[in-house]
PDB file of C-alpha atoms in Angstrom:
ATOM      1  CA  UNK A 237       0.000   0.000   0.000  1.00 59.00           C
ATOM      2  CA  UNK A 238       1.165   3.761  -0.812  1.00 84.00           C
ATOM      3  CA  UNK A 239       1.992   5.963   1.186  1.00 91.00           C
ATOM      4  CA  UNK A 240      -0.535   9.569   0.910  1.00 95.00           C
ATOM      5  CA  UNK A 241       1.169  12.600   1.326  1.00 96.00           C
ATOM      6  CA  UNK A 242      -0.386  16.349   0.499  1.00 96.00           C
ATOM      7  CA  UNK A 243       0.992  19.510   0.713  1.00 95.00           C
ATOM      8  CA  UNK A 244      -1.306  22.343   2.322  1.00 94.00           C
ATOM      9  CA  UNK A 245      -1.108  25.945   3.010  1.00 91.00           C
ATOM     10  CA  UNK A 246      -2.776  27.111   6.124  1.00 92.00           C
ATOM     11  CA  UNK A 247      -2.886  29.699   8.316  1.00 89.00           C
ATOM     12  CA  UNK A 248      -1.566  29.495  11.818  1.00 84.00           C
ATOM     13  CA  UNK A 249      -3.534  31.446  14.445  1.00 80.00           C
ATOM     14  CA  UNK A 250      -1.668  31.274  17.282  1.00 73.00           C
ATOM     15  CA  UNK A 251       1.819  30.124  18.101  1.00 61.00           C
ATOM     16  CA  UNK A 252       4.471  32.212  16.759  1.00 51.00           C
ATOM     17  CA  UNK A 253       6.453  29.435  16.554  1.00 55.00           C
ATOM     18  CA  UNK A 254       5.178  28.139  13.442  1.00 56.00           C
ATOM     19  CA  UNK A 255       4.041  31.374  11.616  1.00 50.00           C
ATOM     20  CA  UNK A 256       6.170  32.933   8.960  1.00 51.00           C
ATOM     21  CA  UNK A 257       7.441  36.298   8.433  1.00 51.00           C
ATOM     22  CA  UNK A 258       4.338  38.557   6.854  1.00 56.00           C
ATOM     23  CA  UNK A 259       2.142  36.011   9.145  1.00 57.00           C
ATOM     24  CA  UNK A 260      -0.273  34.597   6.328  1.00 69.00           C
ATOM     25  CA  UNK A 261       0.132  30.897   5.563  1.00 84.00           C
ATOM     26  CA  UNK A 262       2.955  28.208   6.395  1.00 86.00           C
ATOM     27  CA  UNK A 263       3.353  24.756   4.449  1.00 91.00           C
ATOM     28  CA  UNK A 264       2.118  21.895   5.860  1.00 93.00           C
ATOM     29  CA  UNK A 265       2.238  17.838   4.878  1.00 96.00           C
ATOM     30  CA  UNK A 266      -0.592  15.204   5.923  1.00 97.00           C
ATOM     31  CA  UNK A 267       0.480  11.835   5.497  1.00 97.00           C
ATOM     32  CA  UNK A 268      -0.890   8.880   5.578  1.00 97.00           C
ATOM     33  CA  UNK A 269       0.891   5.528   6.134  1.00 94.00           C
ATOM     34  CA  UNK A 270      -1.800   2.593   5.771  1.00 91.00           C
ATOM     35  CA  UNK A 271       1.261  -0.135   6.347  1.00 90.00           C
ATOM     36  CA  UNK A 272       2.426   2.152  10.042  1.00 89.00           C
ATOM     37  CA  UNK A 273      -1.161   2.725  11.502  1.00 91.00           C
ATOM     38  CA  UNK A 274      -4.112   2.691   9.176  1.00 91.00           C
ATOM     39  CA  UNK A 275      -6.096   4.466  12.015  1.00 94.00           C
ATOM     40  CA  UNK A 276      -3.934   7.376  12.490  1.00 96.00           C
ATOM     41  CA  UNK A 277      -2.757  10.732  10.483  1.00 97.00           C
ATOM     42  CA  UNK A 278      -0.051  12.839  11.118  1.00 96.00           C
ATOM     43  CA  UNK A 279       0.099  16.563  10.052  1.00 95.00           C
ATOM     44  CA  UNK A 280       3.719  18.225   9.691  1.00 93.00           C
ATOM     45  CA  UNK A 281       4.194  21.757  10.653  1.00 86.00           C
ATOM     46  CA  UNK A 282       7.119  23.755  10.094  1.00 80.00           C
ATOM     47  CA  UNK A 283       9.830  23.872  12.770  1.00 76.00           C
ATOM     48  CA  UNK A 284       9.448  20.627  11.892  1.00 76.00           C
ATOM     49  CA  UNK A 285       6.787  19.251  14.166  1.00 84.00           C
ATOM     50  CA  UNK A 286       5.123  16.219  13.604  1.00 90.00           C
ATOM     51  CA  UNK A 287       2.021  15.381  15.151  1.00 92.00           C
ATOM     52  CA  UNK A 288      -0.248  12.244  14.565  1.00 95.00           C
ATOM     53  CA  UNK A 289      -3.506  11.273  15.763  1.00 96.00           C
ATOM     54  CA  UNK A 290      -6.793   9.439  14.567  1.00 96.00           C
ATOM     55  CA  UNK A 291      -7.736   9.751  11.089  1.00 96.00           C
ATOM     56  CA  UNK A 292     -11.343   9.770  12.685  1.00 96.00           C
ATOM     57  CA  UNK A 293     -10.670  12.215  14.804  1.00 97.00           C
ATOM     58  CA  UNK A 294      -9.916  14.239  11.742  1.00 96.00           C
ATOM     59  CA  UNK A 295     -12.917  13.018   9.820  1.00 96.00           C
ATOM     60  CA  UNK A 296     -15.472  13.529  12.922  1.00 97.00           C
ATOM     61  CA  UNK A 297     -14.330  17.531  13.632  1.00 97.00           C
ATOM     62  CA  UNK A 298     -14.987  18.345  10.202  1.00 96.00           C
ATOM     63  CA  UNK A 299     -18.846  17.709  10.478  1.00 95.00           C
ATOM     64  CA  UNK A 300     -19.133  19.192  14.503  1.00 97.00           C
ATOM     65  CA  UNK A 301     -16.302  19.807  17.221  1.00 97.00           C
ATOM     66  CA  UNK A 302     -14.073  16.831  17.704  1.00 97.00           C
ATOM     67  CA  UNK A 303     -11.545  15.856  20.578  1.00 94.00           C
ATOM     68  CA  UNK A 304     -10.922  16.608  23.696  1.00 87.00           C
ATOM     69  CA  UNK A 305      -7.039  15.822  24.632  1.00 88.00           C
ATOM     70  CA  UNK A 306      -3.714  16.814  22.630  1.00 92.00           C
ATOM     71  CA  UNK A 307      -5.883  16.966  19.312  1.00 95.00           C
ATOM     72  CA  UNK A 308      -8.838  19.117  18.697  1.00 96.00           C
ATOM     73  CA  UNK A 309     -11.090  19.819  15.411  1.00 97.00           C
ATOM     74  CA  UNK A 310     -13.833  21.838  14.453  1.00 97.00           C
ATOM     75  CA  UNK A 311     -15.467  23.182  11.430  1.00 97.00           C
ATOM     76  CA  UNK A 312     -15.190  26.970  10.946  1.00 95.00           C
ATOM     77  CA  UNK A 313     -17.747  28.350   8.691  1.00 91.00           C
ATOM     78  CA  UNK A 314     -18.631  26.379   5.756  1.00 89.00           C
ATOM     79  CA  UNK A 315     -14.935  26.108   3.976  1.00 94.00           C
ATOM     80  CA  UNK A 316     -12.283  25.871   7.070  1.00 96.00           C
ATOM     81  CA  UNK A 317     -11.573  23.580   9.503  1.00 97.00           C
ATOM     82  CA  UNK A 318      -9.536  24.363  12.788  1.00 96.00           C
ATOM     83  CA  UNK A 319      -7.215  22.159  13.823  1.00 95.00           C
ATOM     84  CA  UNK A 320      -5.657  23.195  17.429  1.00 93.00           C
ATOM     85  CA  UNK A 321      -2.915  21.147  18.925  1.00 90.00           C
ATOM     86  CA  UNK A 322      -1.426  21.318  22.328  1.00 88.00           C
ATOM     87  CA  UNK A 323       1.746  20.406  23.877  1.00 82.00           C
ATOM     88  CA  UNK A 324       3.933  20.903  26.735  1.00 82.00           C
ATOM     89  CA  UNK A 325       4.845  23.918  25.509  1.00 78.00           C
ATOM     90  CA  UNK A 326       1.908  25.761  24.047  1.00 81.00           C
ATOM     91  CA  UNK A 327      -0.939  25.141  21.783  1.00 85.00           C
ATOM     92  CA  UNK A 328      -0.817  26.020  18.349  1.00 85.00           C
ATOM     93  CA  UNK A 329      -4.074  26.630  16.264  1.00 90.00           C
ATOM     94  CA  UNK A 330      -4.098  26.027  12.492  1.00 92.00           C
ATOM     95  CA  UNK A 331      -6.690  27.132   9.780  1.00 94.00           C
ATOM     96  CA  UNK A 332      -7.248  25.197   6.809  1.00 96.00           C
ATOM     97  CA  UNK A 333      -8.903  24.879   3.553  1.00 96.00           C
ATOM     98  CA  UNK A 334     -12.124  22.262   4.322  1.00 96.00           C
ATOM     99  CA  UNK A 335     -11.581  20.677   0.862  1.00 96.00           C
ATOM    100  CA  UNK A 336      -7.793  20.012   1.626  1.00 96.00           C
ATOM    101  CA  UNK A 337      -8.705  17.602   4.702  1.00 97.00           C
ATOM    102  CA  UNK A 338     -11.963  16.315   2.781  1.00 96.00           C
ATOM    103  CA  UNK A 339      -9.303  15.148  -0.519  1.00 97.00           C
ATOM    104  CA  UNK A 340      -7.051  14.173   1.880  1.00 97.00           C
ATOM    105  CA  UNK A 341      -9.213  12.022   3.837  1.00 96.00           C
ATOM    106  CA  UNK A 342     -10.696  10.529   0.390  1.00 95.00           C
ATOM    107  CA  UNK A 343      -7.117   9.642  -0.592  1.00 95.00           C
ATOM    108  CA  UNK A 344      -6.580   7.936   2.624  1.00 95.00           C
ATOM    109  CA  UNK A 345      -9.641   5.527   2.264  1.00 92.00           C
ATOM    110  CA  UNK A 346      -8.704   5.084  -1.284  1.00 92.00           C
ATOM    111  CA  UNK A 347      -5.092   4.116  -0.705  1.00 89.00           C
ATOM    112  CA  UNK A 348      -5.856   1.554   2.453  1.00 83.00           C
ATOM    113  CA  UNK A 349      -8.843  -0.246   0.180  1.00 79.00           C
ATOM    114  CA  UNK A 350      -6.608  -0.707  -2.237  1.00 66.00           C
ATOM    115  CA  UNK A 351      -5.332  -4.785  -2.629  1.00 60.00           C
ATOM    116  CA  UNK A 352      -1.841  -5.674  -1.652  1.00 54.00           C
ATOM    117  CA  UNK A 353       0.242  -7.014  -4.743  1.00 53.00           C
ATOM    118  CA  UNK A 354       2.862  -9.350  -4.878  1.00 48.00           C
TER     119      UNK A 354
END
């Protein structure tokens, strides 16, 4: 099985840890590794930070507020989706495109249905 990965931009709320210099958008990668842990995501954040969690998780806060430990997502407005994660040493809140996540999450299904070949 393949590997997903997809670029995004987004834009970072809080944390200036993350946020670049005019304070817009940063790059970010979602991957998707159905041969690691079909059940989980991980989104990459400049600095770099790497943070995986439940690919349901993901799919659930896009319809109504999701999560309640390290991990949280919630719709905002009809075309963005808040992702806010928090660590030991902050929280950092991330804005993105709602069809980024949604053809994300599509690819993911996609790529773990798909038959192993030898």
């Amino acid at each position: 099985m393949a590997v997903v990965e997809q670029y995004a931009r987004v834009q970072v709320l809080t944390d200036g840890d993350i946020a670049d210099d005019d304070g817009r958008c940063v790059p970010v990668v979602l991957r998707y590794d159905p041969e690691g842990d079909p059940g989980a995501v991980c989104v990459g954040l400049p600095g770099p930070r790497y943070v995986t969690f439940a690919r349901e998780l993901l799919e659930r806060g896009l319809r109504a507020p999701a999560g309640t430990g390290e991990v949280r997502v919630w719709p905002c407005g009809r075309v963005r989706a808040v992702v806010e994660f928090h660590t030991g040493q902050g929280c950092s809140v991330v804005q993105f495109d709602a069809t980024d996540l949604l053809r994300f999450l599509r690819r993911t299904y996609a790529a773990a249905a798909r038959p192993v070949v030898h």
